Coordinates of N, CA, C and O in Angstrom, one line a residue:
M158 N 43.6 -20.4 -7.3 CA 44.2 -19.8 -8.4 C 43.9 -18.3 -8.4 O 42.9 -17.9 -7.9
A159 N 44.8 -17.5 -9.0 CA 44.6 -16.0 -9.1 C 43.5 -15.7 -10.1 O 42.9 -16.5 -10.8
N160 N 43.2 -14.4 -10.1 CA 42.2 -13.9 -11.1 C 42.8 -14.1 -12.5 O 44.0 -14.1 -12.7
F161 N 41.9 -14.3 -13.4 CA 42.4 -14.6 -14.8 C 41.7 -13.7 -15.8 O 40.7 -13.0 -15.5
I162 N 42.3 -13.7 -17.0 CA 41.8 -12.9 -18.2 C 41.3 -14.0 -19.2 O 42.0 -14.9 -19.5
K163 N 40.1 -13.8 -19.7 CA 39.6 -14.7 -20.7 C 40.1 -14.3 -22.1 O 40.2 -13.1 -22.4
A164 N 40.4 -15.3 -22.9 CA 40.9 -15.1 -24.2 C 40.5 -16.3 -25.1 O 40.4 -17.4 -24.6
K165 N 40.4 -16.1 -26.4 CA 40.1 -17.2 -27.3 C 41.2 -17.2 -28.4 O 41.7 -16.2 -28.8
A166 N 41.5 -18.5 -28.8 CA 42.4 -18.7 -29.9 C 41.8 -19.6 -30.9 O 41.0 -20.5 -30.5
V167 N 42.1 -19.4 -32.1 CA 41.5 -20.2 -33.2 C 42.6 -21.0 -33.9 O 43.7 -20.5 -34.2
G168 N 42.4 -22.3 -34.0 CA 43.3 -23.2 -34.6 C 43.2 -23.2 -36.1 O 42.2 -22.5 -36.7
L169 N 44.1 -23.8 -36.8 CA 44.0 -23.9 -38.3 C 42.7 -24.4 -38.8 O 42.2 -24.0 -39.9
S170 N 42.1 -25.3 -38.0 CA 40.8 -26.0 -38.4 C 39.7 -25.0 -38.4 O 38.6 -25.3 -38.9
G171 N 39.9 -23.9 -37.7 CA 38.8 -22.9 -37.5 C 38.1 -23.1 -36.1 O 37.3 -22.3 -35.7
S172 N 38.5 -24.2 -35.4 CA 37.9 -24.4 -34.1 C 38.5 -23.3 -33.1 O 39.6 -22.9 -33.2
S173 N 37.6 -22.9 -32.2 CA 37.9 -21.8 -31.3 C 38.1 -22.5 -29.9 O 37.3 -23.3 -29.5
Y174 N 39.1 -22.1 -29.2 CA 39.4 -22.6 -27.9 C 39.5 -21.5 -26.9 O 40.2 -20.5 -27.1
E175 N 38.8 -21.6 -25.7 CA 38.8 -20.6 -24.7 C 39.9 -20.9 -23.7 O 40.1 -22.0 -23.2
F176 N 40.7 -19.9 -23.4 CA 41.8 -19.9 -22.5 C 41.6 -19.0 -21.3 O 40.9 -18.0 -21.5
Q177 N 42.1 -19.3 -20.2 CA 42.2 -18.4 -19.1 C 43.7 -18.1 -18.9 O 44.5 -19.0 -18.7
L178 N 44.0 -16.8 -18.9 CA 45.4 -16.3 -18.8 C 45.6 -15.9 -17.3 O 44.9 -15.2 -16.7
Y179 N 46.7 -16.5 -16.8 CA 47.1 -16.2 -15.4 C 48.6 -15.7 -15.4 O 49.4 -16.1 -16.3
P180 N 48.9 -14.9 -14.4 CA 50.3 -14.5 -14.3 C 51.2 -15.7 -14.2 O 50.9 -16.7 -13.5
A181 N 52.4 -15.6 -14.8 CA 53.4 -16.7 -14.6 C 53.7 -16.9 -13.1 O 53.7 -16.0 -12.4
G182 N 53.8 -18.2 -12.7 CA 54.0 -18.5 -11.3 C 52.7 -18.9 -10.6 O 52.8 -19.2 -9.4
T183 N 51.6 -18.8 -11.2 CA 50.3 -19.2 -10.6 C 50.3 -20.7 -10.3 O 50.8 -21.5 -11.0
H184 N 49.7 -21.0 -9.2 CA 49.5 -22.4 -8.8 C 48.2 -22.9 -9.5 O 47.2 -22.3 -9.4
F185 N 48.3 -24.1 -10.1 CA 47.2 -24.7 -10.8 C 46.8 -26.0 -10.2 O 47.7 -26.6 -9.4
R186 N 45.7 -26.5 -10.4 CA 45.3 -27.8 -10.0 C 45.9 -28.8 -10.9 O 46.3 -28.5 -12.0
E187 N 46.0 -30.1 -10.5 CA 46.6 -31.2 -11.3 C 45.6 -31.7 -12.3 O 45.0 -32.7 -12.1
L188 N 45.4 -30.9 -13.3 CA 44.4 -31.3 -14.4 C 45.1 -31.3 -15.7 O 46.1 -30.6 -16.0
P189 N 44.6 -32.1 -16.7 CA 45.1 -32.1 -18.0 C 44.7 -30.9 -18.8 O 43.6 -30.3 -18.5
G190 N 45.5 -30.5 -19.8 CA 45.1 -29.4 -20.6 C 46.1 -29.0 -21.6 O 47.2 -29.6 -21.7
V191 N 45.7 -28.0 -22.4 CA 46.6 -27.3 -23.4 C 47.0 -26.0 -22.8 O 46.1 -25.3 -22.1
Y192 N 48.2 -25.5 -22.9 CA 48.6 -24.3 -22.4 C 49.4 -23.4 -23.4 O 49.9 -24.0 -24.4
V193 N 49.5 -22.2 -23.1 CA 50.2 -21.2 -24.0 C 51.0 -20.3 -23.1 O 50.6 -20.0 -22.0
F194 N 52.2 -19.9 -23.6 CA 53.0 -18.9 -23.0 C 52.7 -17.6 -23.8 O 52.7 -17.6 -25.0
T195 N 52.4 -16.5 -23.1 CA 52.0 -15.3 -23.8 C 52.7 -14.1 -23.2 O 53.2 -14.1 -22.1
R196 N 52.6 -13.0 -24.0 CA 53.0 -11.7 -23.5 C 52.0 -10.6 -24.0 O 51.4 -10.8 -25.1
P197 N 51.9 -9.6 -23.3 CA 50.9 -8.5 -23.7 C 51.5 -7.8 -24.9 O 52.7 -7.6 -25.1
I198 N 50.6 -7.3 -25.7 CA 51.0 -6.4 -26.8 C 50.3 -5.0 -26.7 O 49.4 -4.9 -25.9
A199 N 50.8 -4.1 -27.4 CA 50.4 -2.7 -27.3 C 48.9 -2.4 -27.4 O 48.4 -1.6 -26.7
N200 N 48.2 -3.2 -28.2 CA 46.8 -2.9 -28.4 C 45.9 -3.5 -27.4 O 44.7 -3.5 -27.5
G201 N 46.5 -4.1 -26.4 CA 45.7 -4.7 -25.3 C 45.5 -6.2 -25.5 O 44.9 -6.9 -24.7
G202 N 46.0 -6.7 -26.6 CA 45.9 -8.2 -26.9 C 47.0 -9.0 -26.3 O 47.8 -8.4 -25.5
W203 N 47.2 -10.2 -26.7 CA 48.2 -11.1 -26.2 C 48.9 -11.8 -27.4 O 48.2 -12.3 -28.3
H204 N 50.2 -11.9 -27.4 CA 51.0 -12.5 -28.4 C 51.3 -13.9 -27.8 O 51.8 -14.1 -26.7
V205 N 51.0 -15.0 -28.6 CA 51.3 -16.3 -28.2 C 52.7 -16.7 -28.6 O 53.1 -16.6 -29.8
L206 N 53.5 -17.1 -27.6 CA 54.9 -17.4 -27.9 C 55.1 -18.9 -28.0 O 56.0 -19.4 -28.7
Y207 N 54.3 -19.7 -27.3 CA 54.5 -21.2 -27.3 C 53.2 -21.9 -27.0 O 52.4 -21.4 -26.2
V208 N 53.0 -23.0 -27.6 CA 51.8 -23.9 -27.3 C 52.3 -25.2 -26.8 O 53.2 -25.8 -27.5
G209 N 51.7 -25.8 -25.8 CA 52.0 -27.1 -25.3 C 50.8 -27.8 -24.7 O 49.7 -27.2 -24.6
Q210 N 51.0 -29.1 -24.3 CA 49.9 -29.8 -23.7 C 50.5 -30.7 -22.6 O 51.7 -31.0 -22.6
T211 N 49.7 -31.0 -21.6 CA 50.2 -31.8 -20.5 C 49.1 -32.6 -19.8 O 47.9 -32.2 -19.9
H212 N 49.4 -33.6 -19.1 CA 48.4 -34.3 -18.3 C 48.3 -33.7 -16.9 O 47.4 -34.0 -16.1
D213 N 49.2 -32.7 -16.5 CA 49.2 -32.1 -15.2 C 49.7 -30.7 -15.3 O 50.9 -30.4 -15.4
L214 N 48.7 -29.7 -15.4 CA 49.0 -28.3 -15.5 C 49.9 -27.8 -14.4 O 50.9 -27.1 -14.6
Q215 N 49.7 -28.2 -13.2 CA 50.5 -27.8 -12.0 C 51.9 -28.2 -12.2 O 52.8 -27.4 -12.0
G216 N 52.1 -29.5 -12.5 CA 53.5 -30.0 -12.7 C 54.2 -29.4 -13.8 O 55.5 -29.4 -13.8
R217 N 53.5 -29.0 -14.9 CA 54.2 -28.5 -16.1 C 54.4 -27.0 -16.1 O 55.4 -26.5 -16.5
V218 N 53.4 -26.3 -15.8 CA 53.4 -24.8 -15.9 C 53.1 -24.1 -14.6 O 53.0 -22.9 -14.5
G219 N 53.0 -24.8 -13.5 CA 52.7 -24.3 -12.2 C 54.0 -24.3 -11.4 O 54.9 -23.5 -11.6
S220 N 54.1 -25.2 -10.4 CA 55.3 -25.2 -9.5 C 56.6 -25.5 -10.3 O 57.6 -25.1 -9.8
C221 N 56.5 -26.2 -11.4 CA 57.8 -26.5 -12.1 C 58.0 -25.7 -13.3 O 58.8 -26.0 -14.2
L222 N 57.4 -24.5 -13.4 CA 57.5 -23.7 -14.6 C 59.0 -23.3 -14.9 O 59.4 -23.4 -16.1
G223 N 59.7 -23.1 -13.9 CA 61.1 -22.7 -14.1 C 62.0 -23.8 -14.8 O 63.1 -23.5 -15.3
T224 N 61.5 -25.0 -14.8 CA 62.3 -26.1 -15.4 C 61.7 -26.4 -16.8 O 62.3 -27.3 -17.4
H225 N 60.7 -25.7 -17.2 CA 60.2 -26.0 -18.6 C 61.2 -25.7 -19.6 O 62.0 -24.7 -19.5
H226 N 61.4 -26.5 -20.6 CA 62.4 -26.4 -21.6 C 62.3 -25.1 -22.4 O 63.3 -24.7 -23.1
K227 N 61.2 -24.4 -22.4 CA 61.0 -23.1 -23.2 C 60.9 -21.9 -22.3 O 60.8 -20.8 -22.7
Y228 N 61.1 -22.1 -21.0 CA 60.9 -21.0 -20.0 C 61.8 -19.8 -20.2 O 61.4 -18.7 -20.4
L229 N 63.1 -20.1 -20.3 CA 64.1 -19.0 -20.5 C 63.9 -18.3 -21.8 O 64.0 -17.1 -21.9
A230 N 63.7 -19.1 -22.9 CA 63.5 -18.4 -24.2 C 62.2 -17.6 -24.2 O 62.2 -16.5 -24.7
A231 N 61.2 -18.0 -23.5 CA 59.9 -17.3 -23.4 C 60.2 -16.0 -22.6 O 59.7 -14.9 -22.9
L232 N 60.9 -16.1 -21.5 CA 61.2 -14.9 -20.7 C 62.0 -13.9 -21.5 O 61.7 -12.7 -21.4
A233 N 62.9 -14.3 -22.3 CA 63.7 -13.4 -23.1 C 62.8 -12.7 -24.2 O 63.1 -11.6 -24.6
K234 N 61.6 -13.3 -24.5 CA 60.7 -12.7 -25.4 C 59.5 -11.9 -24.8 O 58.6 -11.6 -25.4
G235 N 59.6 -11.7 -23.4 CA 58.6 -10.9 -22.7 C 57.5 -11.7 -22.1 O 56.5 -11.1 -21.7
F236 N 57.6 -13.0 -22.0 CA 56.6 -13.9 -21.4 C 56.2 -13.4 -20.0 O 57.0 -13.2 -19.1
T237 N 54.8 -13.2 -19.8 CA 54.3 -12.8 -18.5 C 53.2 -13.7 -18.0 O 52.9 -13.7 -16.8
H238 N 52.4 -14.3 -18.9 CA 51.2 -15.1 -18.6 C 51.2 -16.5 -19.2 O 51.6 -16.7 -20.3
V239 N 50.6 -17.4 -18.4 CA 50.3 -18.7 -18.9 C 48.8 -18.8 -19.2 O 48.0 -18.5 -18.3
G240 N 48.4 -19.2 -20.4 CA 47.0 -19.4 -20.7 C 46.7 -20.9 -20.6 O 47.5 -21.7 -21.1
V241 N 45.6 -21.3 -20.0 CA 45.3 -22.7 -19.8 C 43.9 -23.0 -20.4 O 43.0 -22.2 -20.2
H242 N 43.8 -24.1 -21.1 CA 42.5 -24.6 -21.6 C 42.4 -26.0 -21.0 O 43.1 -26.9 -21.5
V243 N 41.7 -26.1 -19.9 CA 41.5 -27.5 -19.2 C 40.8 -28.4 -20.2 O 39.8 -28.0 -20.8
F244 N 41.4 -29.5 -20.4 CA 40.9 -30.5 -21.4 C 40.9 -31.9 -20.8 O 42.0 -32.5 -20.7
Q245 N 39.8 -32.4 -20.5 CA 39.7 -33.7 -19.8 C 39.8 -34.9 -20.7 O 39.9 -36.0 -20.3
G246 N 40.0 -34.6 -22.0 CA 40.0 -35.7 -23.0 C 41.3 -36.5 -22.9 O 42.3 -36.2 -22.2
R247 N 41.4 -37.5 -23.7 CA 42.6 -38.4 -23.8 C 43.8 -37.6 -24.3 O 43.6 -36.6 -25.0
E248 N 45.0 -38.2 -24.1 CA 46.2 -37.5 -24.6 C 46.2 -37.3 -26.1 O 46.6 -36.2 -26.6
D249 N 45.7 -38.2 -26.9 CA 45.7 -38.1 -28.3 C 44.8 -36.9 -28.7 O 45.1 -36.2 -29.7
A250 N 43.7 -36.7 -28.0 CA 42.8 -35.5 -28.3 C 43.5 -34.2 -27.9 O 43.4 -33.2 -28.6
R251 N 44.2 -34.2 -26.8 CA 45.0 -33.0 -26.4 C 46.1 -32.7 -27.4 O 46.3 -31.5 -27.8
L252 N 46.7 -33.7 -27.9 CA 47.7 -33.6 -29.0 C 47.1 -33.0 -30.2 O 47.8 -32.1 -30.9
N253 N 45.9 -33.4 -30.6 CA 45.2 -32.8 -31.7 C 44.9 -31.3 -31.6 O 45.1 -30.6 -32.5
V254 N 44.5 -31.0 -30.4 CA 44.2 -29.5 -30.1 C 45.5 -28.8 -30.1 O 45.6 -27.7 -30.8
E255 N 46.6 -29.3 -29.5 CA 47.9 -28.6 -29.5 C 48.3 -28.4 -31.0 O 48.8 -27.3 -31.4
S256 N 48.3 -29.5 -31.8 CA 48.7 -29.4 -33.2 C 47.9 -28.4 -34.0 O 48.4 -27.6 -34.8
D257 N 46.6 -28.4 -33.8 CA 45.7 -27.4 -34.4 C 46.1 -26.0 -34.1 O 46.1 -25.1 -35.0
L258 N 46.3 -25.7 -32.8 CA 46.7 -24.4 -32.4 C 48.1 -24.0 -32.9 O 48.3 -22.9 -33.4
I259 N 49.0 -24.9 -32.9 CA 50.4 -24.6 -33.4 C 50.3 -24.2 -34.9 O 50.9 -23.3 -35.4
A260 N 49.5 -25.0 -35.7 CA 49.4 -24.7 -37.1 C 48.6 -23.4 -37.3 O 49.0 -22.7 -38.3
G261 N 47.7 -23.1 -36.5 CA 46.9 -21.9 -36.7 C 47.6 -20.6 -36.2 O 47.5 -19.6 -36.8
L262 N 48.3 -20.8 -35.0 CA 48.9 -19.6 -34.4 C 50.3 -19.4 -34.8 O 50.8 -18.2 -34.7
R263 N 51.0 -20.4 -35.2 CA 52.4 -20.3 -35.6 C 53.3 -19.7 -34.6 O 54.1 -18.8 -34.9
P264 N 53.3 -20.1 -33.3 CA 54.1 -19.5 -32.3 C 55.6 -19.7 -32.5 O 56.0 -20.9 -32.8
E265 N 56.4 -18.7 -32.4 CA 57.8 -18.8 -32.7 C 58.6 -19.8 -31.9 O 59.5 -20.4 -32.4
L266 N 58.2 -20.0 -30.6 CA 59.0 -21.0 -29.8 C 58.6 -22.4 -30.1 O 59.2 -23.3 -29.5
N267 N 57.6 -22.7 -30.9 CA 57.3 -24.0 -31.3 C 58.1 -24.4 -32.6 O 57.8 -25.4 -33.2
G268 N 59.0 -23.5 -33.0 CA 59.8 -23.8 -34.2 C 59.1 -23.7 -35.5 O 59.4 -24.4 -36.5
T269 N 58.1 -22.8 -35.6 CA 57.3 -22.6 -36.8 C 58.0 -21.7 -37.8 O 57.5 -21.4 -38.8
G270 N 59.1 -21.1 -37.4 CA 59.9 -20.3 -38.3 C 59.5 -18.9 -38.4 O 59.9 -18.2 -39.3
G271 N 58.6 -18.4 -37.5 CA 58.3 -17.0 -37.6 C 57.4 -16.6 -36.4 O 57.1 -17.3 -35.5
Q272 N 57.1 -15.3 -36.4 CA 56.2 -14.8 -35.4 C 54.8 -15.3 -35.5 O 54.4 -15.7 -36.6
S273 N 54.2 -15.4 -34.4 CA 52.8 -15.9 -34.3 C 51.9 -15.1 -35.3 O 52.0 -13.9 -35.4
A274 N 51.2 -15.8 -36.1 CA 50.3 -15.2 -37.1 C 49.0 -14.7 -36.4 O 48.1 -14.1 -37.0
Y275 N 48.8 -15.0 -35.1 CA 47.6 -14.7 -34.4 C 47.9 -14.2 -33.0 O 48.8 -14.6 -32.4
R276 N 47.0 -13.3 -32.6 CA 47.1 -12.8 -31.2 C 45.8 -13.1 -30.6 O 44.8 -13.0 -31.2
F277 N 45.8 -13.4 -29.3 CA 44.6 -13.6 -28.5 C 43.7 -12.4 -28.6 O 44.1 -11.3 -28.7
A278 N 42.4 -12.7 -28.7 CA 41.4 -11.6 -28.7 C 40.8 -11.6 -27.3 O 40.7 -12.5 -26.6

């Protein structure tokens, strides 16, 4: 994998999750995790456009990124990086993390009705 940028996101619960941000198109290992589509913002931070989870990061946001159902919408909004939080837990635990982050970050491509209320630090 390429060099990455460390970033943290906080869910609605107050839990903090560490992500590694990689340029779109990076090859990942076949690991489960939660991921975000992001774009840089003027102050040096990152705007979260979309939050998802998968059992296979490589298959979802690595080699098959171009087939992701939110890929074109994310590109239109300036998407440049994929953030990954490797999560070895069961799918229901990944879904809980995903839901916590969607509720806390309110990313626009998750259908939350508005711009993300949070930017990566």
